[in-house]
Short mmCIF file of C-alpha atoms in Angstrom, two decimals:
data_model
loop_
_atom_site.label_atom_id
_atom_site.label_comp_id
_atom_site.label_asym_id
_atom_site.label_seq_id
_atom_site.Cartn_x
_atom_site.Cartn_y
_atom_site.Cartn_z
CA MET A 911 -23.89 3.99 -28.76
CA ALA A 912 -25.11 2.06 -25.49
CA LEU A 913 -22.72 0.99 -23.35
CA SER A 914 -22.17 -2.82 -22.64
CA PHE A 915 -20.98 -4.27 -19.55
CA PRO A 916 -18.40 -5.05 -18.21
CA ILE A 917 -16.34 -2.51 -19.58
CA TYR A 918 -12.67 -3.45 -20.32
CA MET A 919 -9.93 -1.24 -19.33
CA ASP A 920 -7.35 -3.61 -19.08
CA TYR A 921 -5.48 -3.61 -22.32
CA ASN A 922 -2.13 -3.90 -20.78
CA ALA A 923 -2.98 -7.17 -19.31
CA THR A 924 -4.48 -8.72 -22.70
CA THR A 925 -6.26 -7.70 -25.68
CA PRO A 926 -9.27 -9.22 -27.39
CA THR A 927 -8.30 -10.73 -30.67
CA ASP A 928 -9.15 -8.45 -33.61
CA PRO A 929 -12.07 -9.97 -35.96
CA ARG A 930 -9.84 -9.62 -38.97
CA VAL A 931 -7.17 -11.70 -37.15
CA VAL A 932 -9.66 -14.21 -36.29
CA ASP A 933 -10.85 -14.43 -40.00
CA ALA A 934 -7.20 -14.63 -41.10
CA MET A 935 -6.70 -17.68 -38.65
CA LEU A 936 -9.69 -19.67 -39.40
CA PRO A 937 -8.59 -21.61 -42.56
CA TYR A 938 -5.42 -22.76 -40.76
CA PHE A 939 -7.76 -24.94 -38.41
CA ASN A 940 -9.21 -27.29 -40.96
CA ASP A 941 -8.68 -26.53 -44.58
CA LYS A 942 -4.78 -25.61 -44.49
CA PHE A 943 -4.21 -27.69 -41.31
CA GLY A 944 -0.60 -28.87 -42.45
CA ASN A 945 2.46 -29.24 -40.27
CA ALA A 946 4.85 -26.30 -41.56
CA ALA A 947 7.92 -28.67 -41.20
CA SER A 948 6.37 -31.22 -43.62
CA ARG A 949 8.41 -30.61 -46.57
CA SER A 950 7.15 -33.51 -48.72
CA HIS A 951 3.58 -32.31 -49.85
CA ALA A 952 1.33 -29.40 -50.44
CA PHE A 953 -0.20 -29.33 -47.05
CA GLY A 954 3.20 -28.57 -45.43
CA TRP A 955 4.01 -26.21 -48.05
CA THR A 956 1.06 -24.25 -47.40
CA ALA A 957 1.58 -24.00 -43.81
CA GLU A 958 5.25 -23.04 -44.39
CA GLU A 959 4.36 -20.39 -46.61
CA ALA A 960 1.80 -19.05 -44.05
CA VAL A 961 4.61 -18.90 -41.41
CA ALA A 962 6.91 -17.15 -43.73
CA ASP A 963 4.26 -14.46 -44.55
CA ALA A 964 3.91 -14.03 -40.85
CA ARG A 965 7.52 -13.65 -40.09
CA ALA A 966 7.90 -11.09 -42.68
CA GLN A 967 4.85 -9.11 -41.40
CA ILE A 968 6.34 -9.31 -37.79
CA ALA A 969 9.92 -8.38 -39.25
CA GLN A 970 8.49 -5.52 -40.84
CA LEU A 971 6.75 -4.13 -37.80
CA ILE A 972 9.87 -4.05 -35.78
CA GLY A 973 12.21 -3.30 -38.74
CA ALA A 974 14.20 -6.45 -38.69
CA ALA A 975 16.52 -6.82 -41.73
CA LYS A 976 15.45 -10.57 -42.25
CA PRO A 977 12.23 -12.46 -41.62
CA LYS A 978 14.30 -15.41 -40.29
CA GLU A 979 15.35 -13.23 -37.63
CA ILE A 980 11.88 -13.91 -35.98
CA VAL A 981 11.90 -17.16 -33.87
CA PHE A 982 8.30 -18.13 -32.89
CA THR A 983 7.81 -19.11 -29.29
CA SER A 984 4.78 -19.79 -27.14
CA GLY A 985 4.62 -16.23 -25.64
CA ALA A 986 6.88 -13.39 -24.25
CA THR A 987 7.69 -15.49 -21.15
CA GLU A 988 9.37 -18.17 -23.23
CA SER A 989 10.86 -15.30 -25.35
CA ASP A 990 12.36 -13.65 -22.50
CA ASN A 991 13.63 -17.05 -20.90
CA LEU A 992 15.21 -17.97 -24.47
CA ALA A 993 16.93 -14.55 -24.87
CA ILE A 994 18.33 -14.39 -21.38
CA LYS A 995 19.18 -17.92 -20.56
CA GLY A 996 20.20 -18.65 -24.22
CA VAL A 997 22.77 -15.81 -24.21
CA ALA A 998 24.00 -16.60 -20.82
CA HIS A 999 24.65 -20.30 -21.51
CA PHE A 1000 26.22 -19.54 -24.88
CA TYR A 1001 28.33 -16.68 -23.85
CA GLN A 1002 29.50 -17.78 -20.37
CA SER A 1003 32.82 -18.38 -21.23
CA ARG A 1004 33.11 -14.67 -21.85
CA GLY A 1005 31.51 -13.55 -18.82
CA LYS A 1006 28.77 -14.23 -16.27
CA HIS A 1007 27.73 -10.71 -15.75
CA ILE A 1008 24.09 -9.31 -16.86
CA ILE A 1009 22.58 -5.94 -16.32
CA THR A 1010 18.69 -5.42 -15.93
CA THR A 1011 16.24 -3.02 -14.09
CA LYS A 1012 14.31 -3.54 -10.99
CA ILE A 1013 11.08 -3.00 -12.83
CA GLU A 1014 11.37 -5.68 -15.54
CA HIS A 1015 8.46 -8.19 -15.80
CA LYS A 1016 8.87 -11.27 -13.76
CA ALA A 1017 9.47 -13.21 -16.70
CA VAL A 1018 12.73 -11.38 -16.91
CA LEU A 1019 13.46 -11.26 -13.35
CA ASP A 1020 12.81 -14.58 -12.29
CA THR A 1021 15.09 -15.74 -15.25
CA CYS A 1022 17.87 -13.63 -13.93
CA LYS A 1023 17.45 -15.06 -10.43
CA ARG A 1024 17.49 -18.58 -11.77
CA LEU A 1025 20.72 -17.76 -13.31
CA GLU A 1026 22.17 -16.13 -10.10
CA LYS A 1027 21.58 -19.58 -8.84
CA GLU A 1028 23.72 -21.14 -11.62
CA GLY A 1029 26.74 -18.67 -10.61
CA PHE A 1030 25.99 -15.59 -13.06
CA GLU A 1031 25.91 -12.16 -11.24
CA ILE A 1032 23.03 -9.86 -12.18
CA THR A 1033 22.93 -6.02 -11.37
CA TYR A 1034 19.44 -4.69 -11.12
CA LEU A 1035 19.46 -1.12 -11.73
CA PRO A 1036 17.16 1.17 -9.84
CA VAL A 1037 14.80 3.58 -11.43
CA ASP A 1038 14.04 7.26 -10.44
CA LYS A 1039 10.64 8.34 -9.03
CA SER A 1040 9.23 8.72 -12.42
CA GLY A 1041 9.78 5.13 -13.33
CA LEU A 1042 12.78 5.70 -15.69
CA VAL A 1043 16.22 3.93 -16.04
CA SER A 1044 19.06 6.12 -16.50
CA VAL A 1045 21.60 5.49 -19.62
CA ASP A 1046 24.62 6.63 -17.31
CA ALA A 1047 23.56 3.94 -14.61
CA VAL A 1048 23.60 1.40 -17.27
CA ARG A 1049 27.16 2.87 -18.35
CA ASP A 1050 28.34 2.69 -14.95
CA ALA A 1051 27.20 -0.93 -14.33
CA ILE A 1052 28.89 -2.35 -17.30
CA ARG A 1053 32.04 -4.30 -16.63
CA ASP A 1054 34.54 -6.33 -18.53
CA ASP A 1055 32.62 -9.59 -17.89
CA THR A 1056 29.27 -8.09 -19.08
CA ILE A 1057 27.79 -10.18 -21.65
CA LEU A 1058 23.86 -8.92 -21.69
CA VAL A 1059 21.92 -5.83 -20.95
CA SER A 1060 18.17 -6.34 -20.72
CA VAL A 1061 15.98 -3.31 -20.43
CA MET A 1062 12.24 -3.26 -21.30
CA LEU A 1063 10.69 -1.10 -23.75
CA ALA A 1064 7.86 0.08 -21.82
CA ASN A 1065 6.50 -1.03 -18.32
CA ASN A 1066 3.60 -3.07 -18.01
CA GLU A 1067 2.43 -1.30 -14.90
CA VAL A 1068 3.07 2.39 -15.32
CA GLY A 1069 3.82 2.33 -19.12
CA THR A 1070 6.95 4.22 -18.87
CA ILE A 1071 9.02 3.99 -21.92
CA GLN A 1072 12.82 3.53 -21.46
CA PRO A 1073 15.59 5.11 -23.20
CA ILE A 1074 16.02 2.15 -25.50
CA LYS A 1075 17.80 3.94 -28.55
CA GLU A 1076 20.34 5.65 -26.28
CA ILE A 1077 20.92 2.01 -24.26
CA GLY A 1078 21.43 0.54 -27.57
CA ALA A 1079 23.93 2.98 -28.77
CA LEU A 1080 25.84 2.31 -25.64
CA THR A 1081 25.94 -1.36 -25.69
CA ARG A 1082 26.78 -1.46 -29.36
CA GLU A 1083 29.84 1.02 -28.63
CA LYS A 1084 30.96 -1.37 -25.71
CA GLY A 1085 30.18 -4.64 -27.99
CA ILE A 1086 27.69 -5.98 -25.36
CA LEU A 1087 24.48 -7.90 -26.63
CA PHE A 1088 21.26 -5.95 -25.67
CA HIS A 1089 17.65 -7.47 -25.18
CA THR A 1090 14.55 -5.63 -24.63
CA ASP A 1091 11.24 -7.09 -23.48
CA ALA A 1092 9.05 -5.24 -26.08
CA VAL A 1093 5.77 -6.60 -25.32
CA GLN A 1094 4.02 -3.54 -24.06
CA GLY A 1095 5.49 -0.96 -26.26
CA ILE A 1096 4.94 -2.55 -29.73
CA GLY A 1097 2.23 -0.80 -31.74
CA LYS A 1098 1.96 2.09 -29.28
CA THR A 1099 5.53 3.73 -29.53
CA PRO A 1100 8.24 3.94 -32.10
CA PHE A 1101 10.27 0.62 -32.04
CA ASN A 1102 12.83 -0.21 -34.61
CA VAL A 1103 15.56 -2.90 -34.10
CA GLN A 1104 17.84 -1.25 -36.45
CA ASP A 1105 17.58 2.26 -35.57
CA MET A 1106 17.83 1.38 -31.92
CA ASN A 1107 20.62 -1.36 -32.04
CA VAL A 1108 18.56 -3.90 -30.15
CA ASP A 1109 20.03 -7.48 -30.65
CA LEU A 1110 17.11 -9.35 -29.22
CA ALA A 1111 13.61 -8.50 -28.61
CA SER A 1112 10.67 -10.39 -27.05
CA ILE A 1113 7.26 -9.76 -28.35
CA SER A 1114 3.72 -11.10 -27.82
CA ALA A 1115 0.64 -11.80 -29.86
CA HIS A 1116 -1.87 -11.22 -27.35
CA LYS A 1117 -1.06 -7.82 -26.12
CA ILE A 1118 -1.61 -6.59 -29.84
CA TYR A 1119 -4.82 -7.80 -30.78
CA GLY A 1120 -3.49 -11.32 -31.78
CA PRO A 1121 -4.18 -14.70 -30.09
CA LYS A 1122 -2.87 -16.08 -26.87
CA GLY A 1123 -0.22 -18.75 -26.79
CA VAL A 1124 2.25 -17.27 -29.27
CA GLY A 1125 5.17 -14.82 -29.13
CA ALA A 1126 8.38 -14.32 -30.91
CA LEU A 1127 11.85 -13.35 -30.09
CA TYR A 1128 13.77 -11.20 -32.69
CA VAL A 1129 17.35 -12.49 -32.74
CA ARG A 1130 19.83 -10.32 -34.92
CA ARG A 1131 21.51 -12.43 -37.58
CA SER A 1132 24.41 -9.85 -38.51
CA ARG A 1133 26.49 -7.27 -37.01
CA PRO A 1134 26.51 -8.70 -34.47
CA ARG A 1135 25.17 -12.20 -35.19
CA VAL A 1136 23.65 -13.46 -32.00
CA ARG A 1137 24.03 -16.80 -30.86
CA LEU A 1138 21.89 -18.81 -28.26
CA THR A 1139 21.75 -22.01 -26.65
CA ALA A 1140 18.53 -23.55 -27.12
CA GLU A 1141 16.44 -24.07 -24.16
CA VAL A 1142 13.93 -26.59 -25.70
CA ASP A 1143 15.53 -29.56 -27.57
CA GLY A 1144 13.82 -31.62 -30.25
CA GLY A 1145 13.08 -31.46 -34.08
CA GLY A 1146 15.60 -28.36 -34.64
CA HIS A 1147 12.63 -26.00 -35.44
CA GLU A 1148 13.25 -22.30 -35.66
CA PHE A 1149 16.68 -22.42 -36.96
CA GLY A 1150 17.63 -24.83 -34.03
CA MET A 1151 16.81 -22.16 -31.45
CA ARG A 1152 13.24 -23.38 -30.44
CA SER A 1153 11.97 -26.92 -31.26
CA GLY A 1154 8.38 -27.89 -31.34
CA THR A 1155 5.74 -27.87 -34.16
CA LEU A 1156 4.73 -24.58 -35.09
CA ASN A 1157 1.24 -23.28 -33.92
CA VAL A 1158 0.55 -22.17 -37.70
CA PRO A 1159 -3.05 -20.75 -36.95
CA ALA A 1160 -1.76 -18.57 -34.10
CA ILE A 1161 1.39 -17.71 -35.99
CA VAL A 1162 -0.99 -16.39 -38.94
CA GLY A 1163 -2.89 -14.47 -36.69
CA PHE A 1164 0.28 -12.89 -35.02
CA GLY A 1165 1.39 -11.70 -38.60
CA LYS A 1166 -2.21 -10.26 -39.31
CA ALA A 1167 -1.98 -8.35 -36.07
CA CYS A 1168 1.27 -7.04 -36.76
CA GLN A 1169 0.19 -6.03 -40.35
CA ILE A 1170 -2.85 -4.12 -39.01
CA LEU A 1171 -0.75 -2.22 -36.53
CA ASN A 1172 2.09 -1.63 -39.49
CA ASP A 1173 -1.09 0.41 -41.38
CA GLU A 1174 -2.86 1.81 -38.19
CA TRP A 1175 -0.65 2.26 -35.05
CA VAL A 1176 0.34 5.91 -35.46
CA ASP A 1177 -3.57 6.87 -35.85
CA GLU A 1178 -4.33 4.28 -33.10
CA ALA A 1179 -1.84 5.73 -30.50
CA LYS A 1180 -3.28 9.20 -30.92
CA ARG A 1181 -6.78 8.19 -30.37
CA LEU A 1182 -5.55 6.35 -27.44
CA ARG A 1183 -3.87 9.11 -25.92
CA GLU A 1184 -6.86 11.37 -26.37
CA LEU A 1185 -8.94 8.77 -24.56
CA ARG A 1186 -6.65 8.34 -21.77
CA ASP A 1187 -6.11 12.26 -21.16
CA ARG A 1188 -9.69 12.64 -21.19
CA LEU A 1189 -10.09 10.18 -18.28
CA LEU A 1190 -7.15 11.74 -16.41
CA HIS A 1191 -8.47 14.86 -17.12
CA LYS A 1192 -11.91 14.42 -15.59
CA VAL A 1193 -10.75 12.53 -12.48
CA THR A 1194 -8.12 15.20 -11.63
CA GLU A 1195 -10.80 18.20 -12.22
CA ALA A 1196 -13.20 16.23 -9.76
CA LEU A 1197 -11.23 14.72 -6.94
CA ASP A 1198 -8.47 15.94 -4.63
CA GLU A 1199 -5.27 14.10 -3.39
CA LEU A 1200 -4.46 12.04 -6.32
CA SER A 1201 -1.00 11.20 -7.72
CA VAL A 1202 -0.28 9.61 -11.07
CA ASN A 1203 2.40 6.98 -10.85
CA GLY A 1204 5.37 7.17 -13.40
CA SER A 1205 6.33 9.93 -16.00
CA MET A 1206 3.41 11.35 -18.15
CA GLU A 1207 5.97 12.57 -20.79
CA HIS A 1208 7.85 9.25 -21.18
CA ARG A 1209 4.74 6.92 -21.27
CA LEU A 1210 2.56 4.77 -23.38
CA PRO A 1211 -0.38 6.61 -24.70
CA ASN A 1212 -3.00 4.10 -23.46
CA ASN A 1213 -1.91 3.68 -19.92
CA LEU A 1214 -2.73 5.57 -16.66
CA ASN A 1215 -1.60 4.60 -13.24
CA ILE A 1216 -3.16 6.60 -10.50
CA SER A 1217 -3.16 6.42 -6.58
CA PHE A 1218 -6.47 7.54 -5.07
CA THR A 1219 -5.03 8.40 -1.87
CA TYR A 1220 -6.82 7.04 1.21
CA VAL A 1221 -8.81 4.50 -0.51
CA GLU A 1222 -7.51 0.96 -0.94
CA GLY A 1223 -7.17 -0.32 -4.30
CA GLU A 1224 -8.92 -3.64 -4.04
CA SER A 1225 -12.01 -2.08 -2.24
CA LEU A 1226 -12.15 0.62 -5.14
CA MET A 1227 -12.00 -2.13 -7.74
CA MET A 1228 -15.01 -3.82 -6.08
CA ALA A 1229 -16.75 -0.54 -6.22
CA ILE A 1230 -16.29 -0.40 -9.68
CA LYS A 1231 -17.00 -4.10 -10.52
CA ASN A 1232 -18.61 -3.53 -13.77
CA VAL A 1233 -15.00 -2.19 -15.05
CA ALA A 1234 -12.11 -4.21 -15.40
CA VAL A 1235 -9.07 -2.52 -14.34
CA SER A 1236 -6.00 -3.95 -12.22
CA SER A 1237 -4.38 -2.51 -8.92
CA GLY A 1238 -0.93 -2.48 -7.37
CA SER A 1239 -2.63 -3.23 -4.02
CA ALA A 1240 -1.37 -5.98 -2.25
CA CYS A 1241 -4.82 -7.34 -1.38
CA THR A 1242 -5.27 -8.22 -5.18
CA SER A 1243 -1.92 -10.46 -5.10
CA ALA A 1244 -1.57 -13.68 -3.70
CA SER A 1245 1.54 -12.76 -1.96
CA LEU A 1246 0.00 -9.74 -0.05
CA GLU A 1247 3.00 -7.63 -1.12
CA PRO A 1248 2.13 -4.49 -3.08
CA SER A 1249 3.58 -3.75 -6.42
CA TYR A 1250 7.23 -4.25 -6.74
CA VAL A 1251 7.25 -1.77 -9.60
CA LEU A 1252 5.84 1.02 -7.70
CA HIS A 1253 8.09 0.24 -4.71
CA ALA A 1254 11.24 0.49 -6.95
CA MET A 1255 9.95 3.87 -7.93
CA GLY A 1256 9.82 4.92 -4.42
CA VAL A 1257 6.17 5.21 -4.32
CA SER A 1258 4.96 4.77 -0.67
CA ASP A 1259 3.32 1.21 0.44
CA ASP A 1260 0.24 3.33 1.23
CA ALA A 1261 0.00 4.90 -2.20
CA ALA A 1262 0.68 1.70 -3.69
CA HIS A 1263 -2.24 0.13 -2.01
CA SER A 1264 -4.38 2.72 -3.55
CA SER A 1265 -3.02 2.50 -7.17
CA ILE A 1266 -5.37 1.64 -10.03
CA ARG A 1267 -4.05 1.02 -13.70
CA PHE A 1268 -6.48 2.00 -16.40
CA SER A 1269 -5.28 0.85 -20.04
CA VAL A 1270 -7.49 1.53 -22.75
CA GLY A 1271 -7.40 0.10 -26.50
CA ARG A 1272 -8.77 -0.12 -29.51
CA PHE A 1273 -12.36 -0.88 -28.86
CA THR A 1274 -12.48 1.67 -26.01
CA THR A 1275 -15.21 4.39 -26.56
CA GLU A 1276 -15.46 8.05 -25.51
CA GLU A 1277 -18.57 6.88 -23.68
CA GLU A 1278 -16.77 4.34 -21.69
CA ILE A 1279 -14.16 6.75 -20.59
CA ASP A 1280 -16.95 9.35 -19.50
CA TYR A 1281 -18.85 6.49 -17.70
CA VAL A 1282 -15.89 5.19 -15.81
CA ALA A 1283 -14.55 8.80 -14.85
CA ASP A 1284 -17.86 9.64 -13.35
CA LEU A 1285 -18.16 6.03 -11.77
CA MET A 1286 -14.53 6.65 -10.25
CA ILE A 1287 -15.64 9.97 -8.77
CA GLU A 1288 -18.56 8.76 -7.03
CA LYS A 1289 -16.83 5.73 -5.72
CA VAL A 1290 -13.97 7.36 -4.59
CA ASN A 1291 -16.00 10.15 -2.76
CA LYS A 1292 -18.21 7.27 -1.43
CA LEU A 1293 -15.03 5.19 -0.16
CA ARG A 1294 -13.39 8.42 1.43
CA GLU A 1295 -16.35 9.18 3.52
CA MET A 1296 -15.71 5.69 4.94
CA SER A 1297 -11.96 6.01 5.34
CA PRO A 1298 -10.68 7.28 8.70
CA LEU A 1299 -7.40 8.23 7.04
CA TYR A 1300 -9.39 10.65 4.68
CA GLU A 1301 -11.14 12.10 7.74
CA MET A 1302 -7.80 12.49 9.77
CA PHE A 1303 -6.15 14.23 6.64
CA LYS A 1304 -9.16 16.62 6.40
CA ASP A 1305 -8.75 17.43 10.25
CA GLY A 1306 -5.31 18.52 9.42
CA ILE A 1307 -3.57 15.47 11.20
CA ASP A 1308 -0.29 14.26 9.62
CA LEU A 1309 -0.50 10.54 9.04
CA LYS A 1310 3.23 10.11 9.09
CA SER A 1311 3.29 11.27 12.62
CA VAL A 1312 0.83 8.82 13.80
CA GLN A 1313 2.26 5.73 15.52
CA TRP A 1314 0.48 2.93 13.52
CA SER A 1315 0.61 -0.68 14.80
CA ALA A 1316 2.13 -2.61 11.75
CA HIS A 1317 0.53 -6.14 11.47
CA MET B 510 -11.26 -12.59 -5.58
CA ALA B 511 -14.56 -14.47 -5.10
CA TYR B 512 -16.26 -13.06 -2.11
CA SER B 513 -19.08 -14.52 -0.24
CA ASN B 514 -22.30 -12.84 -0.59
CA LYS B 515 -22.21 -11.68 2.95
CA VAL B 516 -18.90 -9.58 2.56
CA ILE B 517 -20.61 -8.28 -0.53
CA ASP B 518 -23.76 -7.24 1.22
CA HIS B 519 -21.69 -5.52 4.08
CA TYR B 520 -19.21 -3.95 1.48
CA GLU B 521 -22.20 -2.58 -0.55
CA ASN B 522 -24.46 -1.80 2.44
CA PRO B 523 -22.12 -0.89 5.28
CA ARG B 524 -23.57 -0.85 8.56
CA ASN B 525 -23.01 2.01 11.08
CA VAL B 526 -20.48 4.14 9.06
CA GLY B 527 -19.35 7.30 10.85
CA SER B 528 -17.85 8.89 13.89
CA LEU B 529 -18.68 9.54 17.29
CA ASP B 530 -17.26 12.23 19.58
CA LYS B 531 -14.08 11.04 20.58
CA ASP B 532 -13.88 13.50 23.50
CA ASP B 533 -16.87 12.23 25.10
CA PRO B 534 -16.29 10.10 28.02
CA THR B 535 -18.79 7.36 27.41
CA VAL B 536 -17.20 6.89 23.93
CA GLY B 537 -14.06 4.66 23.49
CA THR B 538 -12.43 4.88 20.08
CA GLY B 539 -10.13 1.95 18.63
CA LEU B 540 -7.64 2.72 15.73
CA VAL B 541 -5.78 -0.13 14.53
CA GLY B 542 -3.60 -1.42 11.58
CA ALA B 543 -1.56 0.57 9.15
CA PRO B 544 -1.82 2.49 5.82
CA ALA B 545 1.47 1.01 4.69
CA CYS B 546 -0.28 -2.50 5.32
CA GLY B 547 -3.18 -1.52 3.36
CA ASP B 548 -5.85 -1.69 6.25
CA VAL B 549 -6.71 0.73 8.95
CA MET B 550 -9.94 0.42 10.84
CA ARG B 551 -11.36 2.86 13.48
CA LEU B 552 -14.07 1.41 15.62
CA GLN B 553 -16.03 3.48 18.14
CA ILE B 554 -18.29 2.83 20.88
CA LYS B 555 -20.89 4.50 23.07
CA VAL B 556 -21.53 2.88 26.67
CA SER B 557 -24.52 3.56 28.70
CA ASP B 558 -24.17 3.78 32.47
CA ASP B 559 -24.98 -0.09 32.79
CA GLY B 560 -22.22 -0.83 30.61
CA VAL B 561 -24.17 -1.68 27.36
CA ILE B 562 -22.81 -0.48 24.06
CA GLU B 563 -25.62 1.76 22.98
CA ASP B 564 -24.00 2.78 19.53
CA ALA B 565 -21.11 1.82 17.66
CA LYS B 566 -19.59 3.28 14.33
CA PHE B 567 -16.84 2.59 12.10
CA LYS B 568 -14.50 3.73 9.16
CA THR B 569 -12.28 1.54 7.53
CA PHE B 570 -9.46 2.01 4.75
CA GLY B 571 -8.96 -1.43 3.40
CA CYS B 572 -10.06 -4.22 1.21
CA GLY B 573 -13.63 -5.49 0.68
CA SER B 574 -13.37 -7.83 3.65
CA ALA B 575 -11.82 -5.55 6.17
CA ILE B 576 -14.82 -3.33 5.31
CA ALA B 577 -17.09 -6.22 5.87
CA SER B 578 -15.31 -7.39 9.06
CA SER B 579 -15.59 -3.89 10.63
CA SER B 580 -19.25 -3.46 9.42
CA LEU B 581 -20.11 -6.74 10.96
CA ALA B 582 -18.27 -6.17 14.15
CA THR B 583 -20.27 -3.02 14.81
CA GLU B 584 -23.55 -4.81 14.28
CA TRP B 585 -22.83 -7.65 16.67
CA ILE B 586 -21.43 -5.62 19.30
CA LYS B 587 -24.20 -3.07 19.74
CA GLY B 588 -26.71 -4.11 22.33
CA LYS B 589 -23.90 -6.26 24.05
CA THR B 590 -22.19 -5.35 27.31
CA ILE B 591 -18.61 -4.31 26.93
CA ASP B 592 -17.72 -7.73 28.63
CA GLN B 593 -19.60 -9.61 26.07
CA ALA B 594 -18.23 -7.60 23.30
CA ASP B 595 -14.69 -8.38 24.58
CA GLU B 596 -15.40 -12.15 24.18
CA ILE B 597 -16.06 -11.60 20.28
CA ARG B 598 -13.35 -13.79 18.54
CA ASN B 599 -11.91 -13.27 14.95
CA THR B 600 -12.76 -16.75 14.19
CA GLU B 601 -16.51 -16.07 14.74
CA ILE B 602 -16.02 -13.28 12.04
CA VAL B 603 -14.30 -15.43 9.66
CA GLU B 604 -17.09 -18.21 9.94
CA GLU B 605 -19.72 -15.68 9.44
CA LEU B 606 -18.34 -13.86 6.49
CA ASN B 607 -16.58 -17.06 4.90
CA LEU B 608 -13.26 -15.35 4.46
CA PRO B 609 -10.74 -16.98 2.62
CA PRO B 610 -7.26 -17.70 4.25
CA VAL B 611 -5.56 -14.77 2.85
CA LYS B 612 -8.29 -12.34 4.24
CA VAL B 613 -8.02 -13.89 8.01
CA HIS B 614 -6.14 -10.90 9.06
CA CYS B 615 -8.88 -8.73 8.20
CA SER B 616 -11.03 -10.40 11.18
CA VAL B 617 -7.85 -10.17 13.51
CA LEU B 618 -7.87 -6.40 12.83
CA ALA B 619 -11.66 -6.12 13.63
CA GLU B 620 -11.23 -8.07 16.91
CA ASP B 621 -8.57 -5.85 17.60
CA ALA B 622 -10.33 -2.77 17.00
CA ILE B 623 -13.10 -4.01 19.25
CA LYS B 624 -10.72 -4.57 22.08
CA SER B 625 -8.81 -1.43 21.52
CA ALA B 626 -12.11 0.70 21.72
CA ILE B 627 -13.02 -1.02 24.98
CA ALA B 628 -9.68 -0.45 26.33
CA ASP B 629 -9.94 3.25 25.47
CA PHE B 630 -13.45 3.35 27.28
CA ARG B 631 -12.24 1.62 30.24
CA ALA B 632 -9.05 4.05 30.58
CA LYS B 633 -11.25 6.99 30.14
CA GLN B 634 -13.53 5.54 32.98
CA GLU B 635 -10.62 4.93 35.18
CA ALA B 636 -9.19 8.48 34.48
CA SER B 637 -12.62 10.16 35.52
CA ARG B 638 -12.94 8.01 38.56
CA ALA B 639 -9.56 9.15 39.59
CA LEU B 640 -10.54 12.49 38.97
CA THR B 641 -13.35 12.56 41.08
CA GLY B 642 -11.75 10.54 43.69
CA GLU B 643 -14.23 7.69 43.73
#
């Protein structure tokens, strides 16, 4: 099959909407346009029924006991906000301590920072050099006033999969609520809120071949029944937890995307792993001085994060401008700070500047992998020829011994 | 990041990439920046007896605008006297390449690299004059 450009290898950022999902959504823009909250006529009933079906499809994918444990939101950022602020505000009379990790998505970290300003205390757990949180560290951080633990299922930058089942067993034993940002892991690694004793889980449609602008928060209804203080007030939609007219077409698409994953994710994950490993194998065969960031064992099958030492990430992305990837380099961010995730893993700033994240997905082909691998090899070699650091390394100079002028 | 066509041109067709013999007394070497900050430039000049920069080479670890800034710097200083080269200001590089505000530091680094290479050359000249007792 002929290649078409640009090639997309940034599936951890977002995914294209699956054509089957688009087909499922279309009738709900015009023929079936009703408001799901209209109880008095057929337009409303049709919309309500579609939303109920989507709730069931999503509940099934994550192993929720009841469809009504799914609360629709505008996306995972809102889900993270609702879970953490909602629990904090409802349970603050019990305690004001929350445990999370240093490598969470900003939607969790910035929510926690906001709560700190309100007088909550947050423990940000470190990760080891492979990007994993230890269950013992969670145990040691738990205090009498701890009300919530929030640990992501899988990291968006390095794809590391956290020990959610073990943490869930611990928080259940201690009687503390457990939230996980499951956005990156859904449909790529096993996830079941019952088996894993998860009480709240954030998920997003656009990471799983559904539309943008819709997400959900799983909120456990029994043993324990989780209570939340709503962040958005209004008509009392979504069981009073999130007011606002439901985005029915997007919700239908979200449900369809989950149903597809239910049927296909195990095979898909296997295929993605083969593609990812093929890319890794090809570049490591041809290039020296590479380091893979994050555990290869506990990792999403579609993610690869490599530091191409002595080459700066943004210039490498310019060199492969027909390929969409992302970088932990500061030069790609507005803040000029290199990736905080890599920093938390103890990856040096030099290596963070040289890091590229490849994430493959449903529409990635073997031809694309081969093209990208060959291109990476060619461009890394070219940029290394231009790199004073690579020349110094080849001359046997220890770069750590050089007195650099920080600027 | 939307770069100007000039940045892209210098990035894709960098001028004067390479090395000069750093032990040659007529060569000055400037190495500026830090790997941890994401950019390191090495700029070298070869200076004739009458103080004209005959050749200039660079190698840069950094983003597209860092590579373009150093490529442009080597192009500008070739054929100039070291005194003229010393007067190049980063703002001229910013203007020529249309660098966005977040990339101004790349031009500062290029100016530093020129100055550092010239300083190295001058220090070598001083040292050899001292040796020969002139």
